[in-house]
CSV table of C-alpha atoms in Angstrom, one decimal:
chain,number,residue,atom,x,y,z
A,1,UNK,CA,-39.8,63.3,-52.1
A,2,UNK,CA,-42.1,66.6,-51.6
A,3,UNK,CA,-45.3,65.4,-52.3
A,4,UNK,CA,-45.5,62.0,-50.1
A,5,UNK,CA,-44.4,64.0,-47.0
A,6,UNK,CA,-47.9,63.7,-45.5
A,7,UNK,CA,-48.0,60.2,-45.6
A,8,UNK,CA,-44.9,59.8,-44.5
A,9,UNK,CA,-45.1,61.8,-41.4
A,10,UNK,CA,-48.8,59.7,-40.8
A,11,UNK,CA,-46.9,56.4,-41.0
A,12,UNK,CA,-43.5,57.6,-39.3
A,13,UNK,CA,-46.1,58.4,-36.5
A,14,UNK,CA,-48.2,55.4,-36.4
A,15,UNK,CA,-45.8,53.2,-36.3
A,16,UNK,CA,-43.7,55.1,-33.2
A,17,UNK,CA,-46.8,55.3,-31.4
A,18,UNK,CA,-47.6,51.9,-31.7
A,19,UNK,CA,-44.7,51.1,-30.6
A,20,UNK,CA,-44.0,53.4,-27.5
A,21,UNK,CA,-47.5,52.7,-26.2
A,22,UNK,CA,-48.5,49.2,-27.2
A,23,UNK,CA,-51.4,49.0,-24.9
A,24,UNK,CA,-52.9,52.8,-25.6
A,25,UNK,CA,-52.4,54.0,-21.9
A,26,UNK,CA,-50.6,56.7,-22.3
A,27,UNK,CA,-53.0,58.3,-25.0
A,28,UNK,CA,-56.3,57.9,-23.2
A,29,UNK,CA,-57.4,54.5,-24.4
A,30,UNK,CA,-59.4,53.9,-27.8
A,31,UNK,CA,-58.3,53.0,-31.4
A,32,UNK,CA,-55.2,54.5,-33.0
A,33,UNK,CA,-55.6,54.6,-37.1
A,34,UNK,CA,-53.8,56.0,-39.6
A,35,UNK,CA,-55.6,56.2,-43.0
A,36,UNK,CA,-52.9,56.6,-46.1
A,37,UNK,CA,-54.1,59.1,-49.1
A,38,UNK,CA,-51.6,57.7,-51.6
A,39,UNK,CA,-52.5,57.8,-55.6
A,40,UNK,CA,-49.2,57.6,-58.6
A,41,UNK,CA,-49.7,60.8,-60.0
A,42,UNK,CA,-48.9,60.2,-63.6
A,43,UNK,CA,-50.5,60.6,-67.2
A,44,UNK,CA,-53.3,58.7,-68.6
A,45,UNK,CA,-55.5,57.8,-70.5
A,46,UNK,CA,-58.2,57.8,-67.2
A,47,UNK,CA,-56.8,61.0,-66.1
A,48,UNK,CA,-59.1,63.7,-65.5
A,49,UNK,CA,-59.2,67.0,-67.4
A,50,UNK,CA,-60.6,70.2,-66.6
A,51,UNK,CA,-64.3,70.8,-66.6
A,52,UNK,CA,-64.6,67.2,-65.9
A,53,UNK,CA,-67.4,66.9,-62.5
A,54,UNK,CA,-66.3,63.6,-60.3
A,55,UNK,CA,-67.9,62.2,-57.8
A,56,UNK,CA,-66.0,61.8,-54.2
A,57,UNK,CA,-66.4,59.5,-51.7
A,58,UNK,CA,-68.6,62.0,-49.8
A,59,UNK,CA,-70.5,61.7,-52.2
A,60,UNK,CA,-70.5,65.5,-52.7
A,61,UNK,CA,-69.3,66.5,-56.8
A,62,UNK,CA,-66.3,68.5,-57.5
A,63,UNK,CA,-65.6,70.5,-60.8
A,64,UNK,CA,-62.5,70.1,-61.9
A,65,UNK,CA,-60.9,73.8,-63.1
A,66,UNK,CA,-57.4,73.0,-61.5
A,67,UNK,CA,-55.4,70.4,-62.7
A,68,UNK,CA,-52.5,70.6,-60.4
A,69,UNK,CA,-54.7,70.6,-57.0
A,70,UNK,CA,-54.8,67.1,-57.7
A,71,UNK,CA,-53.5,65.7,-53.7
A,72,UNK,CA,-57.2,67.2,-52.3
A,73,UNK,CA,-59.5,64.9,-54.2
A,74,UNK,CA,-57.3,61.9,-52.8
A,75,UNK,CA,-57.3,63.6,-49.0
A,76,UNK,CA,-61.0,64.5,-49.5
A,77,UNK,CA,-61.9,60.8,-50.0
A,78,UNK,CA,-59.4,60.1,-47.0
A,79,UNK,CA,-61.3,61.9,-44.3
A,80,UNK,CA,-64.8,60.9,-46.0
A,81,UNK,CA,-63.8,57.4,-45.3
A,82,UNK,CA,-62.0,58.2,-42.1
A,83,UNK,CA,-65.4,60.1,-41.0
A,84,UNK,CA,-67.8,58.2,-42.4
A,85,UNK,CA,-68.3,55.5,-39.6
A,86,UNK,CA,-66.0,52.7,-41.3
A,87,UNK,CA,-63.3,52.7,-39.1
A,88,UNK,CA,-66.4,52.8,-36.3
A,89,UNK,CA,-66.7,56.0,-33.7
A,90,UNK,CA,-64.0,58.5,-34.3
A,91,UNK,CA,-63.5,61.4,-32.0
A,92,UNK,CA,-60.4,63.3,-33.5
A,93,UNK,CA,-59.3,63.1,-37.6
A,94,UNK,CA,-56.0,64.9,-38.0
A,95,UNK,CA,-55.0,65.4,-41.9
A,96,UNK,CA,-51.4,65.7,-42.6
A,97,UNK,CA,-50.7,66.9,-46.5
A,98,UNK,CA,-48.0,69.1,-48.5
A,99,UNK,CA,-51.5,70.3,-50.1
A,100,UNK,CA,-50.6,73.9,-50.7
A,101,UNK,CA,-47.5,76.1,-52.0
A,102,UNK,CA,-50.0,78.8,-50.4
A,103,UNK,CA,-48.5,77.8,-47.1
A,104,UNK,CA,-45.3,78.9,-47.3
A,105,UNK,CA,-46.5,82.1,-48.2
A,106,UNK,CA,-48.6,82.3,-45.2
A,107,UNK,CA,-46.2,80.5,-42.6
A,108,UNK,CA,-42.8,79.9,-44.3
A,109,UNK,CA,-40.3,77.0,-44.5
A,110,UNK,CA,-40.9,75.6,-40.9
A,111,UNK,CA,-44.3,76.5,-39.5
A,112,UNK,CA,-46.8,74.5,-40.7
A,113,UNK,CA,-50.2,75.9,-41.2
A,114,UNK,CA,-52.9,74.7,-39.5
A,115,UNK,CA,-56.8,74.4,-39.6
A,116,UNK,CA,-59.4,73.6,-37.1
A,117,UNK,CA,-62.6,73.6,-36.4
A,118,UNK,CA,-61.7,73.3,-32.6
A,119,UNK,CA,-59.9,76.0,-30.6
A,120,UNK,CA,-58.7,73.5,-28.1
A,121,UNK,CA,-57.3,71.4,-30.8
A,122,UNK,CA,-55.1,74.0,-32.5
A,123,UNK,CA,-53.9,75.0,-29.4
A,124,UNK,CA,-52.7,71.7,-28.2
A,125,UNK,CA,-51.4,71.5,-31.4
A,126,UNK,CA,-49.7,74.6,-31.4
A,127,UNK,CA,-48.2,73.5,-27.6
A,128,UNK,CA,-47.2,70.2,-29.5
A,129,UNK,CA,-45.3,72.2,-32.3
A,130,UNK,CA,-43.1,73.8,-29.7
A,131,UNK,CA,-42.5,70.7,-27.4
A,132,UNK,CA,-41.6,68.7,-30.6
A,133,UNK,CA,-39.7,71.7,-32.4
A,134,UNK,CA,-42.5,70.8,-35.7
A,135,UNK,CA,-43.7,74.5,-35.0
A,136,UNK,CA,-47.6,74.8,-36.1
A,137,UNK,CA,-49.4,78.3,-36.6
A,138,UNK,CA,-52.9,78.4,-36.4
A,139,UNK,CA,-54.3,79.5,-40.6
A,140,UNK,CA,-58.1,81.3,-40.2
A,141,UNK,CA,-60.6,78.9,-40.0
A,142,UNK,CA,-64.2,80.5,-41.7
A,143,UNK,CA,-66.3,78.2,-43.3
A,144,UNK,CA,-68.9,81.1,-43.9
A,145,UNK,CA,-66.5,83.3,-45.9
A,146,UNK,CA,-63.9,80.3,-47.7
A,147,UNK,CA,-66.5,77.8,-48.9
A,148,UNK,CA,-67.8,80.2,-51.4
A,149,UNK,CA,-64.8,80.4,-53.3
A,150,UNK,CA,-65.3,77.0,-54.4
A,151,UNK,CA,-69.1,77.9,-55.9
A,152,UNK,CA,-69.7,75.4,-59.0
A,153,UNK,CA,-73.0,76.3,-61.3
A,154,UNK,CA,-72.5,72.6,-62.2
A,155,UNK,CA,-71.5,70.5,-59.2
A,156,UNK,CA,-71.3,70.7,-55.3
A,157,UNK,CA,-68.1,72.6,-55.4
A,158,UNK,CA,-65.0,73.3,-57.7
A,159,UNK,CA,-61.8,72.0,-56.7
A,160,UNK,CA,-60.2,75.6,-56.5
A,161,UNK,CA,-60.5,78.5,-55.5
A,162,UNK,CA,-62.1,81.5,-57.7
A,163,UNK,CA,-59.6,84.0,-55.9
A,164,UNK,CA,-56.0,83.0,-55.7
A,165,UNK,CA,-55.3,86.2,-53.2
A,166,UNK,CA,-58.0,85.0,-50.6
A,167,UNK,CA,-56.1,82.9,-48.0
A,168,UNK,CA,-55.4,80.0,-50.4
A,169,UNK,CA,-54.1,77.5,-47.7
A,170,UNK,CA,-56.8,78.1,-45.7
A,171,UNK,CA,-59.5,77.8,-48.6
A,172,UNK,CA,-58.1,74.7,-49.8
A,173,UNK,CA,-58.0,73.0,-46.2
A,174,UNK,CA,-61.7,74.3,-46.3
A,175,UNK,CA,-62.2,71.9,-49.3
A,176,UNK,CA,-61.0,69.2,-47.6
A,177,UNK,CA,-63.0,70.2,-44.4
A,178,UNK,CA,-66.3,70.0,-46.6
A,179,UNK,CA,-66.0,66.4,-47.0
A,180,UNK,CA,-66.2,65.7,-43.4
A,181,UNK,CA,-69.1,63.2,-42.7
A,182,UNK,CA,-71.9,65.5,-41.7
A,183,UNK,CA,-72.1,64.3,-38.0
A,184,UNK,CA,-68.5,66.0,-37.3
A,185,UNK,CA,-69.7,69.3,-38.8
A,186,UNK,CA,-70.8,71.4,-36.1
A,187,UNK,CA,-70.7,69.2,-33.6
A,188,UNK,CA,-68.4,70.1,-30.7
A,189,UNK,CA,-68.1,66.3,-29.5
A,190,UNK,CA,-66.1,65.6,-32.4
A,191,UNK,CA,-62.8,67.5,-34.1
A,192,UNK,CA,-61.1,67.6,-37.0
A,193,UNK,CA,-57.4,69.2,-37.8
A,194,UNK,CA,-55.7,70.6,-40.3
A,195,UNK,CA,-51.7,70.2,-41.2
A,196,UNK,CA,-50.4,71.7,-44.2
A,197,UNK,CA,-46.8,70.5,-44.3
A,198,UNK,CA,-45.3,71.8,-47.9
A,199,UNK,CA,-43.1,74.0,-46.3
A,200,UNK,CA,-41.2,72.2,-43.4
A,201,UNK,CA,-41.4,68.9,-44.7
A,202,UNK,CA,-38.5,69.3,-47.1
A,203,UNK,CA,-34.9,70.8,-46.8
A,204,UNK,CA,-34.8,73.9,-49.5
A,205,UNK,CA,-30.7,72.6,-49.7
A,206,UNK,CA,-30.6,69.1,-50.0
A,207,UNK,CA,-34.2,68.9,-51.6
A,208,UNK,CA,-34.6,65.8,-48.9
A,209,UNK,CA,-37.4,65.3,-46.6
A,210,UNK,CA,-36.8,66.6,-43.0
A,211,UNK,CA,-39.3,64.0,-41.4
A,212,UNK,CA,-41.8,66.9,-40.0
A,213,UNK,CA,-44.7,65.6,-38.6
A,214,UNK,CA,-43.9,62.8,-37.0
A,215,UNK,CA,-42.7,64.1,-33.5
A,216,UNK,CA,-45.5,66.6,-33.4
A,217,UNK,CA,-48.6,64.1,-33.9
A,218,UNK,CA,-46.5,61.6,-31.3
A,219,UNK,CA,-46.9,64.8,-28.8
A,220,UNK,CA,-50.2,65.4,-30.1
A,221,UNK,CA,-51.8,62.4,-29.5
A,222,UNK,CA,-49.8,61.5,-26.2
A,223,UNK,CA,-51.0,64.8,-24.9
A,224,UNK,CA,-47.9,65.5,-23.5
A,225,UNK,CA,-47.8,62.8,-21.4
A,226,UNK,CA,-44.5,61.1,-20.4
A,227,UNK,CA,-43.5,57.7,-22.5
A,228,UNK,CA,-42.0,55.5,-20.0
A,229,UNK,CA,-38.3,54.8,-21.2
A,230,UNK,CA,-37.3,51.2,-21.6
């Protein structure tokens, strides 16, 4: 129920938007996808254990010294692939993911915390937050200081961090932000976004999922544009 809520909110979406704007008007034109992380997260004999070094679909290696930041590798390999030219010219990837209990240290039980590597796209998505009521608060985004804290003597990077009191959430959407195809790093033409959802995307008393996400990436991606009611 908790750890599917970034998925959920990506489909919830995807399927209202396709639905309140058939023809992609109201959004600017272009392709709409939505690109589902989803793994069963359950004992194994093929399971990976720590120190084991995999290869992602990045093709960048990660160490593996954290068992239970398990949801990364499967995101990592979700933006590789969304990045990577399959899906043909992509302008914006938005990540949605319960990836860190870090976040609700850093933003509590209805913010979500959010990465970018684009100052206009955190603060439309902050503007989204508010006209959807899935408030957002911008996390620091530093590759130059976070990506060390992955530093593997025996693969590209380790799948956590080295300090646990260094800005986990941000760090770990840093990991996810190093798997980026290398034409969207650094390059202003193109944008990538960061939702950590662990926090608002389930009721602390009823344990149920509150559906966050899905109104905030309709506003998002309409750009605040009216939706012509039928």
């Amino acid at each position: 129920k908790t750890d599917l809520g970034g998925a959920a909110a990506v489909l919830g979406s995807f399927r209202a938007l396709v639905e309140l704007d058939q023809t992609g008007e109201i959004r600017g034109g272009g392709d709409l996808h939505a690109v589902l992380c989803i793994a069963e997260n359950a004992l194994g004999a093929s399971s990976f254990r720590p120190d084991d070094v995999l290869i992602g679909k990045s093709g960048l290696s990660m160490e593996i010294n954290n068992t239970d930041a398990e949801g990364r590798l499967v995101l990592a390999d979700g933006v590789a692939f969304a990045s990577g030219g399959e899906l043909g010219a992509v302008d914006d990837i938005i990540d949605v993911a319960t990836l860190t209990g870090a976040q609700m240290v850093a933003t509590g039980r209805f913010f979500a915390g959010i990465v970018s590597d684009s100052e206009t796209m955190e603060t439309e998505c902050v503007r989204a937050g508010k006209v959807s009521g899935d408030l957002c608060h911008p996390l620091p985004y530093a590759p130059e200081i976070f990506t060390s804290e992955f530093s593997s003597v025996v693969a590209d990077m380790k799948n956590s961090v080295s300090d646990r009191s260094n800005a986990q959430a941000s760090c770990a959407a840093q990991f996810i932000g190093n798997h980026l195809a290398l034409e969207f790093q650094g390059n202003t033409d193109k944008r990538w976004l960061h939702v950590d959802i662990a926090g608002p995307s389930t009721s602390k008393s009823s344990g149920r999922g509150t559906g966050f996400g899905v109104g905030l990436l309709v506003e998002l991606v309409t750009g605040g544009k009216d939706i012509p009611k039928e």
